[in-house]
C-alpha atoms as a printed R data frame, in Angstrom:
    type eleno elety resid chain resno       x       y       z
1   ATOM     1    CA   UNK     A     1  -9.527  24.717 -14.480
2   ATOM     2    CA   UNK     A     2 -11.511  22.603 -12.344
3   ATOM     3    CA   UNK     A     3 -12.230  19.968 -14.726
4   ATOM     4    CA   UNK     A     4 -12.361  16.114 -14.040
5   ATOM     5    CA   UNK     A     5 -13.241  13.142 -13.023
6   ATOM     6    CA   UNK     A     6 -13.526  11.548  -9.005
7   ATOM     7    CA   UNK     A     7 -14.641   7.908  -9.143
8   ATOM     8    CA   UNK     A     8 -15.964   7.090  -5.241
9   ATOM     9    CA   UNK     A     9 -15.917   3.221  -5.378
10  ATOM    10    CA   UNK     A    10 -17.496   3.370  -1.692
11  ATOM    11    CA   UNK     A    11 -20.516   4.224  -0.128
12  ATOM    12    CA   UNK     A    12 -22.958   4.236   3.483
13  ATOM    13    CA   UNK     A    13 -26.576   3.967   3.996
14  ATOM    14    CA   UNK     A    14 -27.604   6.337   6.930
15  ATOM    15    CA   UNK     A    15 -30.498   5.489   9.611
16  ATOM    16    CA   UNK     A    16 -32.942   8.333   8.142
17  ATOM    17    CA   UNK     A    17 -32.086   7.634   4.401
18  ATOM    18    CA   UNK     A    18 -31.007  11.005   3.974
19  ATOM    19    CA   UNK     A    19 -27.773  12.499   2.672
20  ATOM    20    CA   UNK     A    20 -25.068  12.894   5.565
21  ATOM    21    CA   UNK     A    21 -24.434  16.855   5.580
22  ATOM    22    CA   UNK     A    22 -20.445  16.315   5.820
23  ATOM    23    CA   UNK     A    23 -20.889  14.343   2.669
24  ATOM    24    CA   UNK     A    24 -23.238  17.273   1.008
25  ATOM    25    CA   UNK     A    25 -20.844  19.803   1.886
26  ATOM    26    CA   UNK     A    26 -17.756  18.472   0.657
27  ATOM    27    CA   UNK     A    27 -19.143  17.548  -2.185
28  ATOM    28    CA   UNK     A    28 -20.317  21.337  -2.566
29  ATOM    29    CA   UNK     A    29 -16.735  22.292  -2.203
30  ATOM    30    CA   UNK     A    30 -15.990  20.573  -5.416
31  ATOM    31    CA   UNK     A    31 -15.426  22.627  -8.810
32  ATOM    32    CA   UNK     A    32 -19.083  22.869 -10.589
33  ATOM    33    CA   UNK     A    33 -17.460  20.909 -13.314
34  ATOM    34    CA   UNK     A    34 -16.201  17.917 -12.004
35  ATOM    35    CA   UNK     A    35 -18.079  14.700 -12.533
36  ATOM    36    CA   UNK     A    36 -18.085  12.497  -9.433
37  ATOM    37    CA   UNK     A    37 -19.567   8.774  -9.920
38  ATOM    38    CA   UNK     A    38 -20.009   6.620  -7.253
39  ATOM    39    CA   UNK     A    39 -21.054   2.656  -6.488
40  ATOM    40    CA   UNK     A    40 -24.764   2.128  -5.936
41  ATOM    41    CA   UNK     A    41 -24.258  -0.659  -3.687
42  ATOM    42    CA   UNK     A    42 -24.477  -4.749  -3.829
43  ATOM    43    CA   UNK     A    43 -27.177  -5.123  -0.807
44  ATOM    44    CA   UNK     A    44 -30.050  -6.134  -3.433
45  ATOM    45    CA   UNK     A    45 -31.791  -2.831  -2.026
46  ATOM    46    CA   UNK     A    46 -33.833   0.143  -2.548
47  ATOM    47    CA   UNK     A    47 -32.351   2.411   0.008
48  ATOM    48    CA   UNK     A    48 -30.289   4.961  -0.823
49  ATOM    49    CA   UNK     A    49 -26.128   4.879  -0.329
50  ATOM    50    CA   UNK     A    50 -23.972   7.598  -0.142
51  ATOM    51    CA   UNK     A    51 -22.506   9.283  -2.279
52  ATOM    52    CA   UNK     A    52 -24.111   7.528  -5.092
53  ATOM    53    CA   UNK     A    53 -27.643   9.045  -3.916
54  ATOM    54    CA   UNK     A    54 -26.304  12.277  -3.955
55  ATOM    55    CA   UNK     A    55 -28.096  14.677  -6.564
56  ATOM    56    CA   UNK     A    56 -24.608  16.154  -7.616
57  ATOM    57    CA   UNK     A    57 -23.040  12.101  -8.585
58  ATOM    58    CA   UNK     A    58 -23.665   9.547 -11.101
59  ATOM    59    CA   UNK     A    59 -25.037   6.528  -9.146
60  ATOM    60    CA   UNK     A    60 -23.968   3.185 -11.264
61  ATOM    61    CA   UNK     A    61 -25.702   0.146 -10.619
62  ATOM    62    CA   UNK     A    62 -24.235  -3.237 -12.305
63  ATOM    63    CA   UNK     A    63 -25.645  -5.412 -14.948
64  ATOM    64    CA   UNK     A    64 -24.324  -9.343 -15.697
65  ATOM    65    CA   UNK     A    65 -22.235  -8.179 -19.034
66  ATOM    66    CA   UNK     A    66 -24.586 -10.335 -21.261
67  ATOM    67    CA   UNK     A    67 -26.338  -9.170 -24.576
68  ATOM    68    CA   UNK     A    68 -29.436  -8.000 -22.182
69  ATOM    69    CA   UNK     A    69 -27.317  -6.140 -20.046
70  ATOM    70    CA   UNK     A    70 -29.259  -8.333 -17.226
71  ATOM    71    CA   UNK     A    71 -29.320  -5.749 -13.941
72  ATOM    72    CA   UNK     A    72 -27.309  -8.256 -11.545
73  ATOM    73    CA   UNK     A    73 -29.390 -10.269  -8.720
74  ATOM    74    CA   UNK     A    74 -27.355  -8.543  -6.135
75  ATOM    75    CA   UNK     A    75 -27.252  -4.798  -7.096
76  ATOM    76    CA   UNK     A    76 -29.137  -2.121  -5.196
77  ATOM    77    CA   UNK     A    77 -31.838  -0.408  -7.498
78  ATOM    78    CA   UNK     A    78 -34.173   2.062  -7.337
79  ATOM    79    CA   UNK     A    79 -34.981   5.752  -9.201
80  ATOM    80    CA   UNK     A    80 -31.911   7.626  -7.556
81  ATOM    81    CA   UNK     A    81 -29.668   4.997 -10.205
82  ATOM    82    CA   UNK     A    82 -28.378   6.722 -13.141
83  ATOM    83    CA   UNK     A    83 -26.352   4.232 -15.028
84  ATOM    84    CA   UNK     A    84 -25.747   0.618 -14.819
85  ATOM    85    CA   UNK     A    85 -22.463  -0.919 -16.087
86  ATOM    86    CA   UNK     A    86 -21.205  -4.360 -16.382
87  ATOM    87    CA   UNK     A    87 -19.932  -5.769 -12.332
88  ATOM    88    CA   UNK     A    88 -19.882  -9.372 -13.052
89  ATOM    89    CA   UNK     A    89 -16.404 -11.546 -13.474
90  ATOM    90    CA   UNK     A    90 -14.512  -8.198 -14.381
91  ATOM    91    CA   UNK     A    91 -10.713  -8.799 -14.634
92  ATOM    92    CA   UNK     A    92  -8.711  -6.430 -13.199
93  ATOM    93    CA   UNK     A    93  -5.390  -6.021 -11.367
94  ATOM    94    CA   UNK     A    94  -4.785  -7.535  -8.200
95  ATOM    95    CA   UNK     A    95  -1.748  -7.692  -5.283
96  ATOM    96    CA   UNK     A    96   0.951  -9.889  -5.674
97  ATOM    97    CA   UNK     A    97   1.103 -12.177  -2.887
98  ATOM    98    CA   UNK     A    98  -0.775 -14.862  -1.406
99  ATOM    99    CA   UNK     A    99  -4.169 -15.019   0.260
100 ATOM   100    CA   UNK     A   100  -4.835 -15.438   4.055
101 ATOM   101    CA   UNK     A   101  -5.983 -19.157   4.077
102 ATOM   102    CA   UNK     A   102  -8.608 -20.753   5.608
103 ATOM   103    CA   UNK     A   103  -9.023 -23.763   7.560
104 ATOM   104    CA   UNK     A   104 -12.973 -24.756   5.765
105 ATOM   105    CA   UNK     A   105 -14.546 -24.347   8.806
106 ATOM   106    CA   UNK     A   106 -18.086 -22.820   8.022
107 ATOM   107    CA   UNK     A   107 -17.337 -19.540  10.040
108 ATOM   108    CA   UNK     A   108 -14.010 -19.170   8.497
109 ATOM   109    CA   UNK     A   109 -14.710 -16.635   5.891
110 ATOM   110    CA   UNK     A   110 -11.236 -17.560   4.603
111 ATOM   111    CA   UNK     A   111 -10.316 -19.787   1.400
112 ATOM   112    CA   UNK     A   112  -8.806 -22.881   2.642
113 ATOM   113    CA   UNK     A   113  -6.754 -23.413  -0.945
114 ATOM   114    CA   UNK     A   114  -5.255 -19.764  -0.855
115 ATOM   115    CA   UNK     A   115  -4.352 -18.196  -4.422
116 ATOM   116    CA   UNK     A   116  -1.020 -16.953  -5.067
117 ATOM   117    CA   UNK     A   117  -0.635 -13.551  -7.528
118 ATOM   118    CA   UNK     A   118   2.870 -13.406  -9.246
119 ATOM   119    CA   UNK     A   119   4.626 -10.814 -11.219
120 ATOM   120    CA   UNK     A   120   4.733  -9.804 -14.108
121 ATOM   121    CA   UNK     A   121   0.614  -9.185 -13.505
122 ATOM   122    CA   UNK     A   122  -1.173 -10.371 -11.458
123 ATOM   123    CA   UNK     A   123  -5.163 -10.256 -12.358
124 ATOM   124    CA   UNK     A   124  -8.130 -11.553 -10.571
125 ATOM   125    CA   UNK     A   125 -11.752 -11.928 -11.234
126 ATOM   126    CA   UNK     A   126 -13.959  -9.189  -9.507
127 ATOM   127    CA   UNK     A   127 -17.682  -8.358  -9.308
128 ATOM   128    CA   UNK     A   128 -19.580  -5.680  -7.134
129 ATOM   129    CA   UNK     A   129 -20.667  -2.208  -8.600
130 ATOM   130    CA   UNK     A   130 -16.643  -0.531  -7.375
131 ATOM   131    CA   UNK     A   131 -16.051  -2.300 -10.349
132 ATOM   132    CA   UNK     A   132 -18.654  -0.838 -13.002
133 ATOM   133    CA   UNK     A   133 -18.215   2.101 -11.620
134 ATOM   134    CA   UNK     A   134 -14.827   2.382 -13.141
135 ATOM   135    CA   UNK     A   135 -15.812   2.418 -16.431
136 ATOM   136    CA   UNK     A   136 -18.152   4.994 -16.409
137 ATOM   137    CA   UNK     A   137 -14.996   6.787 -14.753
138 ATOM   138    CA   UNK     A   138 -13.175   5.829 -17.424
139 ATOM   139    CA   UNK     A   139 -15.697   6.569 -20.159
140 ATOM   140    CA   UNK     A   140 -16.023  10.224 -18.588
141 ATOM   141    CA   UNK     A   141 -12.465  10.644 -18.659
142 ATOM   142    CA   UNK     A   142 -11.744  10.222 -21.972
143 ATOM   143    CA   UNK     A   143 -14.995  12.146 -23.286
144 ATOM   144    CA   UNK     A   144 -13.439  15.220 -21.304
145 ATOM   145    CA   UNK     A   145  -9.920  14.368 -22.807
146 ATOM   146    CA   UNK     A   146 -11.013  14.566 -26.653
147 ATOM   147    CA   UNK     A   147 -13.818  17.244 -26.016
148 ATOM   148    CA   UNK     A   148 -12.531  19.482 -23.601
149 ATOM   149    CA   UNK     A   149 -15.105  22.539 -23.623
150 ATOM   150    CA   UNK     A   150 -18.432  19.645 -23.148
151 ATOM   151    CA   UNK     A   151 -19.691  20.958 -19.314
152 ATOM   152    CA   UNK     A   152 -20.802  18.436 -16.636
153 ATOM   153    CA   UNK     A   153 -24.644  18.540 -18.414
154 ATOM   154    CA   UNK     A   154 -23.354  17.299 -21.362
155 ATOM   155    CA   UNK     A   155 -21.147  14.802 -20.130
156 ATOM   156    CA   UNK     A   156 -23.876  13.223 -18.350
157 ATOM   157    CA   UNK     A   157 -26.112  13.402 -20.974
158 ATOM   158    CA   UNK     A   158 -23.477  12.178 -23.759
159 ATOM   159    CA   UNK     A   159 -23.143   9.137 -21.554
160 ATOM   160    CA   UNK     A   160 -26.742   8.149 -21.030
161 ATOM   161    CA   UNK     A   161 -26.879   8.028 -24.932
162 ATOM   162    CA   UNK     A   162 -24.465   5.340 -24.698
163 ATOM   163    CA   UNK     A   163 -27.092   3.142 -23.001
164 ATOM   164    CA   UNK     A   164 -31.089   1.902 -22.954
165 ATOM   165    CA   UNK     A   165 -33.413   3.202 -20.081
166 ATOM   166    CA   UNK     A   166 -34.555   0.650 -17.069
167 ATOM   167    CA   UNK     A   167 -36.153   1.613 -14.573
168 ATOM   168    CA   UNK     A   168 -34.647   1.219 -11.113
169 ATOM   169    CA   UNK     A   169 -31.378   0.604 -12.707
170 ATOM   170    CA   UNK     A   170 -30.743   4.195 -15.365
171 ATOM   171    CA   UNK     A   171 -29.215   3.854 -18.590
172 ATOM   172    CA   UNK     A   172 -27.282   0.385 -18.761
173 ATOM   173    CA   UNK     A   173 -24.422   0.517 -20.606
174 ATOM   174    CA   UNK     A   174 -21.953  -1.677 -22.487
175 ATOM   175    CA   UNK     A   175 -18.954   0.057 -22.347
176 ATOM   176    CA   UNK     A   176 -16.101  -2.598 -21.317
């Protein structure tokens, strides 16, 4: 029936700061009903990224995880944010295999002591809003699971509840 959820762990700032029309219009093609969430960004900016931006998505910012719900140094901000969820030292799932290693020059953006991820599950640490943005996701989700008839408004509205107002940074939540 249209119903769901799209988590868009990506995003782009454009030269004017304005929407890219590709982006509006598929996102117009969408059932009315479906939330879509999307990363803010970890530039430490203002300026709008897309999708997040978008007046049709939840834009989630990140916070440190602590009892403040500190916004994180490194998280873009501003009025167009409408959530903030915890992006710091988040374990999730990760490959298995070994990472590309380095040599420890300065320019080599690689690790020169390489990790290796082994079955049965292999976890790392993350941080970046594509990771808070996955529990609002995930929070939206299971709303719509045990309350089937609440419409988009209400979703959105059910999960800023779930938080305190900031400016520059919406309702921050402690949901993981």
């Amino acid at each position: 029936g249209g119903r769901g959820v799209l988590n868009l762990s990506l995003g782009i700032e454009t030269i004017d700061g304005y929407e890219p029309v590709a982006l509006r219009l598929a996102l117009a093609q969408l059932p009315p009903e479906v939330l879509v969430v999307a990363a803010a960004g970890n530039a430490r900016s203002g300026i709008p990224l897309w999708p997040a931006a978008s007046k049709r998505v939840i834009a989630v910012a990140s916070h440190q995880g602590d009892e403040a719900l500190t916004p994180s140094s490194w998280s873009n901000y501003g009025s167009w944010i409408d959530v903030s969820a915890r992006g710091e030292a988040v374990v999730s799932t990760f490959v298995i295999g070994t990472e590309t290693g380095g040599t420890g020059a300065e320019d080599d953006p690689y690790d020169p002591e390489p990790d290796t991820f082994e079955p049965p599950g292999p976890y790392a640490m993350w941080t970046g809003t594509s990771f808070s943005t996955p529990q609002v996701t995930g929070w939206l989700a299971n709303l719509l699971t045990d309350e089937p008839d609440v419409t988009r408004a209400q979703a959105q509205t059910r999960l800023q509840e779930q938080g305190r107002f900031s400016a520059d940074y919406g309702y921050r939540l402690s949901i993981l």
